Amino acid sequence: MKRNHNKFSKKKHSKKGMLACILAAASIFALFYLVGASFYQKGNGSVYLGSMGILALAVALAAFVQAVKSLREEDTFRRIPIVSMVLSVLASGAWIALYAVGFLL
């Protein structure tokens, strides 16, 4: 016999966590778009591509800060803040690695 196990609680979804998830996803999208645009231009991208990349790095770092703040909220579900934390760490790491390789080469 199958029972329904519904849990009713006063927990809610974290708005800061959702914002962090959106920001991290936007930064990852910008990473793919800007790398593709740079390949399309054969590495001769304009200053605008670089400045958009720095802005996307700042957005990824802001997403990380928001994700940490959302994890500290009480009575909220933790799934979205954890996903946003992982996405923002991946985005920040990818941007930092991209710039580090660019400086070394």
mmCIF file of N, CA and C in Angstrom:
data_model
loop_
_atom_site.group_PDB
_atom_site.id
_atom_site.type_symbol
_atom_site.label_atom_id
_atom_site.label_comp_id
_atom_site.label_asym_id
_atom_site.label_seq_id
_atom_site.Cartn_x
_atom_site.Cartn_y
_atom_site.Cartn_z
ATOM 1 N N MET A 1 0.845 -1.175 0.000
ATOM 2 C CA MET A 1 0.000 0.000 0.000
ATOM 3 C C MET A 1 0.894 1.243 0.000
ATOM 4 N N LYS A 2 0.597 2.151 -0.874
ATOM 5 C CA LYS A 2 1.384 3.365 -1.022
ATOM 6 C C LYS A 2 0.697 4.503 -0.269
ATOM 7 N N ARG A 3 1.503 5.206 0.503
ATOM 8 C CA ARG A 3 0.954 6.316 1.276
ATOM 9 C C ARG A 3 1.483 7.626 0.730
ATOM 10 N N ASN A 4 0.685 8.630 0.852
ATOM 11 C CA ASN A 4 1.119 9.977 0.506
ATOM 12 C C ASN A 4 1.804 10.586 1.708
ATOM 13 N N HIS A 5 3.032 10.990 1.539
ATOM 14 C CA HIS A 5 3.770 11.614 2.622
ATOM 15 C C HIS A 5 4.023 13.071 2.261
ATOM 16 N N ASN A 6 3.032 13.868 2.424
ATOM 17 C CA ASN A 6 3.188 15.296 2.168
ATOM 18 C C ASN A 6 3.654 15.977 3.441
ATOM 19 N N LYS A 7 4.649 16.817 3.271
ATOM 20 C CA LYS A 7 5.147 17.574 4.412
ATOM 21 C C LYS A 7 4.736 19.021 4.237
ATOM 22 N N PHE A 8 4.058 19.519 5.219
ATOM 23 C CA PHE A 8 3.666 20.917 5.193
ATOM 24 C C PHE A 8 4.512 21.656 6.218
ATOM 25 N N SER A 9 5.195 22.647 5.753
ATOM 26 C CA SER A 9 6.018 23.425 6.666
ATOM 27 C C SER A 9 5.927 24.888 6.273
ATOM 28 N N LYS A 10 6.518 25.706 7.078
ATOM 29 C CA LYS A 10 6.501 27.137 6.804
ATOM 30 C C LYS A 10 7.744 27.572 6.041
ATOM 31 N N LYS A 11 8.478 26.605 5.510
ATOM 32 C CA LYS A 11 9.663 26.949 4.734
ATOM 33 C C LYS A 11 9.235 27.548 3.404
ATOM 34 N N LYS A 12 10.071 28.419 2.893
ATOM 35 C CA LYS A 12 9.796 29.034 1.597
ATOM 36 C C LYS A 12 11.070 28.998 0.766
ATOM 37 N N HIS A 13 10.931 29.331 -0.491
ATOM 38 C CA HIS A 13 12.087 29.375 -1.373
ATOM 39 C C HIS A 13 12.804 30.696 -1.187
ATOM 40 N N SER A 14 14.113 30.635 -1.178
ATOM 41 C CA SER A 14 14.929 31.813 -0.953
ATOM 42 C C SER A 14 14.987 32.676 -2.205
ATOM 43 N N LYS A 15 14.577 33.922 -2.067
ATOM 44 C CA LYS A 15 14.630 34.847 -3.207
ATOM 45 C C LYS A 15 16.072 35.205 -3.543
ATOM 46 N N LYS A 16 16.922 35.317 -2.533
ATOM 47 C CA LYS A 16 18.340 35.571 -2.787
ATOM 48 C C LYS A 16 18.974 34.387 -3.508
ATOM 49 N N GLY A 17 18.558 33.185 -3.168
ATOM 50 C CA GLY A 17 19.068 31.997 -3.830
ATOM 51 C C GLY A 17 18.649 31.940 -5.289
ATOM 52 N N MET A 18 17.394 32.325 -5.569
ATOM 53 C CA MET A 18 16.932 32.350 -6.953
ATOM 54 C C MET A 18 17.673 33.416 -7.757
ATOM 55 N N LEU A 19 17.895 34.574 -7.143
ATOM 56 C CA LEU A 19 18.639 35.638 -7.810
ATOM 57 C C LEU A 19 20.064 35.181 -8.098
ATOM 58 N N ALA A 20 20.683 34.527 -7.128
ATOM 59 C CA ALA A 20 22.045 34.026 -7.318
ATOM 60 C C ALA A 20 22.102 32.986 -8.433
ATOM 61 N N CYS A 21 21.100 32.146 -8.525
ATOM 62 C CA CYS A 21 21.058 31.124 -9.563
ATOM 63 C C CYS A 21 20.919 31.766 -10.948
ATOM 64 N N ILE A 22 20.088 32.776 -11.049
ATOM 65 C CA ILE A 22 19.907 33.481 -12.319
ATOM 66 C C ILE A 22 21.188 34.194 -12.718
ATOM 67 N N LEU A 23 21.835 34.852 -11.767
ATOM 68 C CA LEU A 23 23.082 35.560 -12.067
ATOM 69 C C LEU A 23 24.188 34.597 -12.494
ATOM 70 N N ALA A 24 24.300 33.467 -11.804
ATOM 71 C CA ALA A 24 25.331 32.482 -12.154
ATOM 72 C C ALA A 24 25.063 31.890 -13.531
ATOM 73 N N ALA A 25 23.799 31.602 -13.828
ATOM 74 C CA ALA A 25 23.465 31.061 -15.143
ATOM 75 C C ALA A 25 23.747 32.090 -16.242
ATOM 76 N N ALA A 26 23.481 33.355 -15.962
ATOM 77 C CA ALA A 26 23.776 34.408 -16.940
ATOM 78 C C ALA A 26 25.277 34.524 -17.177
ATOM 79 N N SER A 27 26.063 34.376 -16.131
ATOM 80 C CA SER A 27 27.511 34.440 -16.278
ATOM 81 C C SER A 27 28.038 33.262 -17.098
ATOM 82 N N ILE A 28 27.497 32.086 -16.879
ATOM 83 C CA ILE A 28 27.912 30.914 -17.658
ATOM 84 C C ILE A 28 27.498 31.074 -19.121
ATOM 85 N N PHE A 29 26.290 31.591 -19.355
ATOM 86 C CA PHE A 29 25.851 31.853 -20.725
ATOM 87 C C PHE A 29 26.776 32.865 -21.393
ATOM 88 N N ALA A 30 27.146 33.922 -20.670
ATOM 89 C CA ALA A 30 28.056 34.929 -21.218
ATOM 90 C C ALA A 30 29.417 34.317 -21.528
ATOM 91 N N LEU A 31 29.865 33.391 -20.693
ATOM 92 C CA LEU A 31 31.143 32.718 -20.944
ATOM 93 C C LEU A 31 31.117 31.997 -22.283
ATOM 94 N N PHE A 32 30.087 31.188 -22.510
ATOM 95 C CA PHE A 32 29.991 30.447 -23.769
ATOM 96 C C PHE A 32 29.832 31.394 -24.959
ATOM 97 N N TYR A 33 29.025 32.426 -24.796
ATOM 98 C CA TYR A 33 28.803 33.366 -25.885
ATOM 99 C C TYR A 33 30.085 34.123 -26.240
ATOM 100 N N LEU A 34 30.777 34.614 -25.231
ATOM 101 C CA LEU A 34 31.973 35.412 -25.487
ATOM 102 C C LEU A 34 33.134 34.576 -26.010
ATOM 103 N N VAL A 35 33.271 33.356 -25.528
ATOM 104 C CA VAL A 35 34.309 32.473 -26.064
ATOM 105 C C VAL A 35 33.993 32.129 -27.517
ATOM 106 N N GLY A 36 32.733 31.875 -27.808
ATOM 107 C CA GLY A 36 32.336 31.611 -29.192
ATOM 108 C C GLY A 36 32.569 32.811 -30.095
ATOM 109 N N ALA A 37 32.238 34.010 -29.608
ATOM 110 C CA ALA A 37 32.468 35.222 -30.395
ATOM 111 C C ALA A 37 33.955 35.454 -30.617
ATOM 112 N N SER A 38 34.765 35.135 -29.625
ATOM 113 C CA SER A 38 36.205 35.294 -29.769
ATOM 114 C C SER A 38 36.773 34.312 -30.790
ATOM 115 N N PHE A 39 36.284 33.065 -30.771
ATOM 116 C CA PHE A 39 36.720 32.100 -31.782
ATOM 117 C C PHE A 39 36.270 32.524 -33.174
ATOM 118 N N TYR A 40 35.053 33.042 -33.266
ATOM 119 C CA TYR A 40 34.526 33.489 -34.554
ATOM 120 C C TYR A 40 35.380 34.614 -35.131
ATOM 121 N N GLN A 41 35.902 35.487 -34.270
ATOM 122 C CA GLN A 41 36.738 36.606 -34.720
ATOM 123 C C GLN A 41 38.222 36.242 -34.734
ATOM 124 N N LYS A 42 38.516 34.956 -34.540
ATOM 125 C CA LYS A 42 39.879 34.414 -34.574
ATOM 126 C C LYS A 42 40.810 35.094 -33.576
ATOM 127 N N GLY A 43 40.288 35.369 -32.401
ATOM 128 C CA GLY A 43 41.104 35.951 -31.337
ATOM 129 C C GLY A 43 41.290 37.447 -31.425
ATOM 130 N N ASN A 44 40.727 38.077 -32.412
ATOM 131 C CA ASN A 44 40.862 39.524 -32.575
ATOM 132 C C ASN A 44 39.612 40.253 -32.112
ATOM 133 N N GLY A 45 39.103 39.866 -30.956
ATOM 134 C CA GLY A 45 37.914 40.508 -30.416
ATOM 135 C C GLY A 45 38.225 41.917 -29.956
ATOM 136 N N SER A 46 37.210 42.707 -29.903
ATOM 137 C CA SER A 46 37.394 44.095 -29.504
ATOM 138 C C SER A 46 37.494 44.212 -27.986
ATOM 139 N N VAL A 47 37.688 45.435 -27.558
ATOM 140 C CA VAL A 47 37.758 45.724 -26.126
ATOM 141 C C VAL A 47 36.420 45.418 -25.466
ATOM 142 N N TYR A 48 35.350 45.483 -26.242
ATOM 143 C CA TYR A 48 34.018 45.233 -25.690
ATOM 144 C C TYR A 48 33.866 43.793 -25.219
ATOM 145 N N LEU A 49 34.475 42.854 -25.937
ATOM 146 C CA LEU A 49 34.405 41.459 -25.494
ATOM 147 C C LEU A 49 35.118 41.280 -24.159
ATOM 148 N N GLY A 50 36.276 41.891 -24.020
ATOM 149 C CA GLY A 50 37.016 41.788 -22.764
ATOM 150 C C GLY A 50 36.294 42.446 -21.605
ATOM 151 N N SER A 51 35.713 43.606 -21.863
ATOM 152 C CA SER A 51 35.006 44.296 -20.782
ATOM 153 C C SER A 51 33.721 43.559 -20.400
ATOM 154 N N MET A 52 33.075 42.937 -21.385
ATOM 155 C CA MET A 52 31.897 42.128 -21.049
ATOM 156 C C MET A 52 32.308 40.904 -20.230
ATOM 157 N N GLY A 53 33.492 40.360 -20.510
ATOM 158 C CA GLY A 53 33.989 39.227 -19.736
ATOM 159 C C GLY A 53 34.295 39.606 -18.301
ATOM 160 N N ILE A 54 34.888 40.779 -18.104
ATOM 161 C CA ILE A 54 35.162 41.245 -16.738
ATOM 162 C C ILE A 54 33.857 41.494 -15.998
ATOM 163 N N LEU A 55 32.870 42.044 -16.696
ATOM 164 C CA LEU A 55 31.553 42.250 -16.081
ATOM 165 C C LEU A 55 30.919 40.913 -15.712
ATOM 166 N N ALA A 56 31.057 39.917 -16.578
ATOM 167 C CA ALA A 56 30.500 38.593 -16.286
ATOM 168 C C ALA A 56 31.211 37.940 -15.099
ATOM 169 N N LEU A 57 32.513 38.184 -14.953
ATOM 170 C CA LEU A 57 33.237 37.695 -13.768
ATOM 171 C C LEU A 57 32.696 38.359 -12.509
ATOM 172 N N ALA A 58 32.451 39.667 -12.576
ATOM 173 C CA ALA A 58 31.890 40.375 -11.423
ATOM 174 C C ALA A 58 30.491 39.860 -11.087
ATOM 175 N N VAL A 59 29.710 39.530 -12.115
ATOM 176 C CA VAL A 59 28.367 38.973 -11.892
ATOM 177 C C VAL A 59 28.473 37.607 -11.220
ATOM 178 N N ALA A 60 29.436 36.787 -11.636
ATOM 179 C CA ALA A 60 29.623 35.465 -11.017
ATOM 180 C C ALA A 60 30.034 35.600 -9.554
ATOM 181 N N LEU A 61 30.883 36.566 -9.265
ATOM 182 C CA LEU A 61 31.282 36.785 -7.869
ATOM 183 C C LEU A 61 30.118 37.319 -7.037
ATOM 184 N N ALA A 62 29.297 38.192 -7.633
ATOM 185 C CA ALA A 62 28.101 38.685 -6.933
ATOM 186 C C ALA A 62 27.113 37.550 -6.684
ATOM 187 N N ALA A 63 27.007 36.632 -7.641
ATOM 188 C CA ALA A 63 26.137 35.467 -7.460
ATOM 189 C C ALA A 63 26.636 34.599 -6.314
ATOM 190 N N PHE A 64 27.953 34.462 -6.194
ATOM 191 C CA PHE A 64 28.521 33.691 -5.087
ATOM 192 C C PHE A 64 28.183 34.327 -3.743
ATOM 193 N N VAL A 65 28.311 35.642 -3.655
ATOM 194 C CA VAL A 65 27.988 36.354 -2.406
ATOM 195 C C VAL A 65 26.512 36.173 -2.061
ATOM 196 N N GLN A 66 25.636 36.301 -3.062
ATOM 197 C CA GLN A 66 24.205 36.121 -2.816
ATOM 198 C C GLN A 66 23.886 34.678 -2.406
ATOM 199 N N ALA A 67 24.581 33.716 -2.995
ATOM 200 C CA ALA A 67 24.347 32.312 -2.640
ATOM 201 C C ALA A 67 24.747 32.043 -1.196
ATOM 202 N N VAL A 68 25.857 32.627 -0.766
ATOM 203 C CA VAL A 68 26.284 32.453 0.631
ATOM 204 C C VAL A 68 25.260 33.094 1.568
ATOM 205 N N LYS A 69 24.787 34.273 1.218
ATOM 206 C CA LYS A 69 23.766 34.933 2.051
ATOM 207 C C LYS A 69 22.477 34.118 2.103
ATOM 208 N N SER A 70 22.112 33.509 0.976
ATOM 209 C CA SER A 70 20.868 32.737 0.955
ATOM 210 C C SER A 70 20.994 31.443 1.750
ATOM 211 N N LEU A 71 22.202 30.900 1.859
ATOM 212 C CA LEU A 71 22.384 29.693 2.671
ATOM 213 C C LEU A 71 22.243 29.980 4.160
ATOM 214 N N ARG A 72 22.463 31.219 4.544
ATOM 215 C CA ARG A 72 22.367 31.583 5.958
ATOM 216 C C ARG A 72 20.949 31.941 6.387
ATOM 217 N N GLU A 73 20.019 32.026 5.444
ATOM 218 C CA GLU A 73 18.636 32.338 5.792
ATOM 219 C C GLU A 73 17.997 31.158 6.511
ATOM 220 N N GLU A 74 17.130 31.477 7.444
ATOM 221 C CA GLU A 74 16.435 30.429 8.187
ATOM 222 C C GLU A 74 15.077 30.158 7.551
ATOM 223 N N ASP A 75 14.573 28.969 7.764
ATOM 224 C CA ASP A 75 13.268 28.522 7.274
ATOM 225 C C ASP A 75 13.133 28.638 5.766
ATOM 226 N N THR A 76 14.169 28.262 5.052
ATOM 227 C CA THR A 76 14.110 28.232 3.592
ATOM 228 C C THR A 76 14.597 26.871 3.111
ATOM 229 N N PHE A 77 14.137 26.501 1.928
ATOM 230 C CA PHE A 77 14.619 25.280 1.313
ATOM 231 C C PHE A 77 16.053 25.512 0.851
ATOM 232 N N ARG A 78 16.858 24.493 0.881
ATOM 233 C CA ARG A 78 18.285 24.636 0.614
ATOM 234 C C ARG A 78 18.699 24.243 -0.802
ATOM 235 N N ARG A 79 17.817 23.648 -1.576
ATOM 236 C CA ARG A 79 18.213 23.126 -2.880
ATOM 237 C C ARG A 79 18.661 24.231 -3.842
ATOM 238 N N ILE A 80 17.878 25.278 -3.990
ATOM 239 C CA ILE A 80 18.227 26.359 -4.925
ATOM 240 C C ILE A 80 19.492 27.090 -4.480
ATOM 241 N N PRO A 81 19.672 27.442 -3.209
ATOM 242 C CA PRO A 81 20.935 28.077 -2.821
ATOM 243 C C PRO A 81 22.164 27.204 -3.053
ATOM 244 N N ILE A 82 22.047 25.896 -2.870
ATOM 245 C CA ILE A 82 23.185 25.011 -3.107
ATOM 246 C C ILE A 82 23.499 24.945 -4.596
ATOM 247 N N VAL A 83 22.469 24.846 -5.430
ATOM 248 C CA VAL A 83 22.678 24.834 -6.879
ATOM 249 C C VAL A 83 23.307 26.141 -7.333
ATOM 250 N N SER A 84 22.821 27.253 -6.779
ATOM 251 C CA SER A 84 23.384 28.548 -7.167
ATOM 252 C C SER A 84 24.824 28.687 -6.680
ATOM 253 N N MET A 85 25.140 28.111 -5.537
ATOM 254 C CA MET A 85 26.522 28.138 -5.046
ATOM 255 C C MET A 85 27.433 27.364 -5.994
ATOM 256 N N VAL A 86 27.011 26.179 -6.402
ATOM 257 C CA VAL A 86 27.816 25.367 -7.310
ATOM 258 C C VAL A 86 27.993 26.073 -8.655
ATOM 259 N N LEU A 87 26.910 26.625 -9.195
ATOM 260 C CA LEU A 87 26.994 27.324 -10.478
ATOM 261 C C LEU A 87 27.895 28.551 -10.399
ATOM 262 N N SER A 88 27.795 29.294 -9.316
ATOM 263 C CA SER A 88 28.621 30.503 -9.207
ATOM 264 C C SER A 88 30.094 30.159 -9.011
ATOM 265 N N VAL A 89 30.390 29.074 -8.296
ATOM 266 C CA VAL A 89 31.785 28.649 -8.150
ATOM 267 C C VAL A 89 32.334 28.179 -9.496
ATOM 268 N N LEU A 90 31.528 27.427 -10.252
ATOM 269 C CA LEU A 90 31.959 26.987 -11.575
ATOM 270 C C LEU A 90 32.186 28.177 -12.503
ATOM 271 N N ALA A 91 31.264 29.131 -12.489
ATOM 272 C CA ALA A 91 31.403 30.303 -13.361
ATOM 273 C C ALA A 91 32.617 31.135 -12.966
ATOM 274 N N SER A 92 32.782 31.391 -11.685
ATOM 275 C CA SER A 92 33.935 32.180 -11.226
ATOM 276 C C SER A 92 35.242 31.466 -11.545
ATOM 277 N N GLY A 93 35.284 30.173 -11.301
ATOM 278 C CA GLY A 93 36.493 29.404 -11.596
ATOM 279 C C GLY A 93 36.822 29.391 -13.070
ATOM 280 N N ALA A 94 35.797 29.273 -13.909
ATOM 281 C CA ALA A 94 36.032 29.272 -15.354
ATOM 282 C C ALA A 94 36.550 30.625 -15.826
ATOM 283 N N TRP A 95 35.972 31.701 -15.319
ATOM 284 C CA TRP A 95 36.438 33.038 -15.714
ATOM 285 C C TRP A 95 37.858 33.294 -15.228
ATOM 286 N N ILE A 96 38.147 32.928 -13.990
ATOM 287 C CA ILE A 96 39.492 33.147 -13.444
ATOM 288 C C ILE A 96 40.513 32.308 -14.212
ATOM 289 N N ALA A 97 40.156 31.063 -14.538
ATOM 290 C CA ALA A 97 41.065 30.213 -15.307
ATOM 291 C C ALA A 97 41.292 30.785 -16.702
ATOM 292 N N LEU A 98 40.242 31.305 -17.312
ATOM 293 C CA LEU A 98 40.370 31.891 -18.642
ATOM 294 C C LEU A 98 41.318 33.098 -18.616
ATOM 295 N N TYR A 99 41.169 33.945 -17.628
ATOM 296 C CA TYR A 99 42.047 35.109 -17.531
ATOM 297 C C TYR A 99 43.477 34.706 -17.162
ATOM 298 N N ALA A 100 43.631 33.694 -16.314
ATOM 299 C CA ALA A 100 44.973 33.238 -15.945
ATOM 300 C C ALA A 100 45.710 32.669 -17.160
ATOM 301 N N VAL A 101 45.009 31.888 -17.961
ATOM 302 C CA VAL A 101 45.632 31.352 -19.174
ATOM 303 C C VAL A 101 45.952 32.481 -20.139
ATOM 304 N N GLY A 102 45.082 33.452 -20.226
ATOM 305 C CA GLY A 102 45.348 34.604 -21.097
ATOM 306 C C GLY A 102 46.547 35.405 -20.678
ATOM 307 N N PHE A 103 46.763 35.556 -19.386
ATOM 308 C CA PHE A 103 47.932 36.297 -18.897
ATOM 309 C C PHE A 103 49.228 35.506 -19.086
ATOM 310 N N LEU A 104 49.134 34.175 -18.948
ATOM 311 C CA LEU A 104 50.329 33.348 -19.062
ATOM 312 C C LEU A 104 50.781 33.163 -20.508
ATOM 313 N N LEU A 105 49.832 33.193 -21.414
ATOM 314 C CA LEU A 105 50.199 32.965 -22.825
ATOM 315 C C LEU A 105 50.373 34.246 -23.517
#
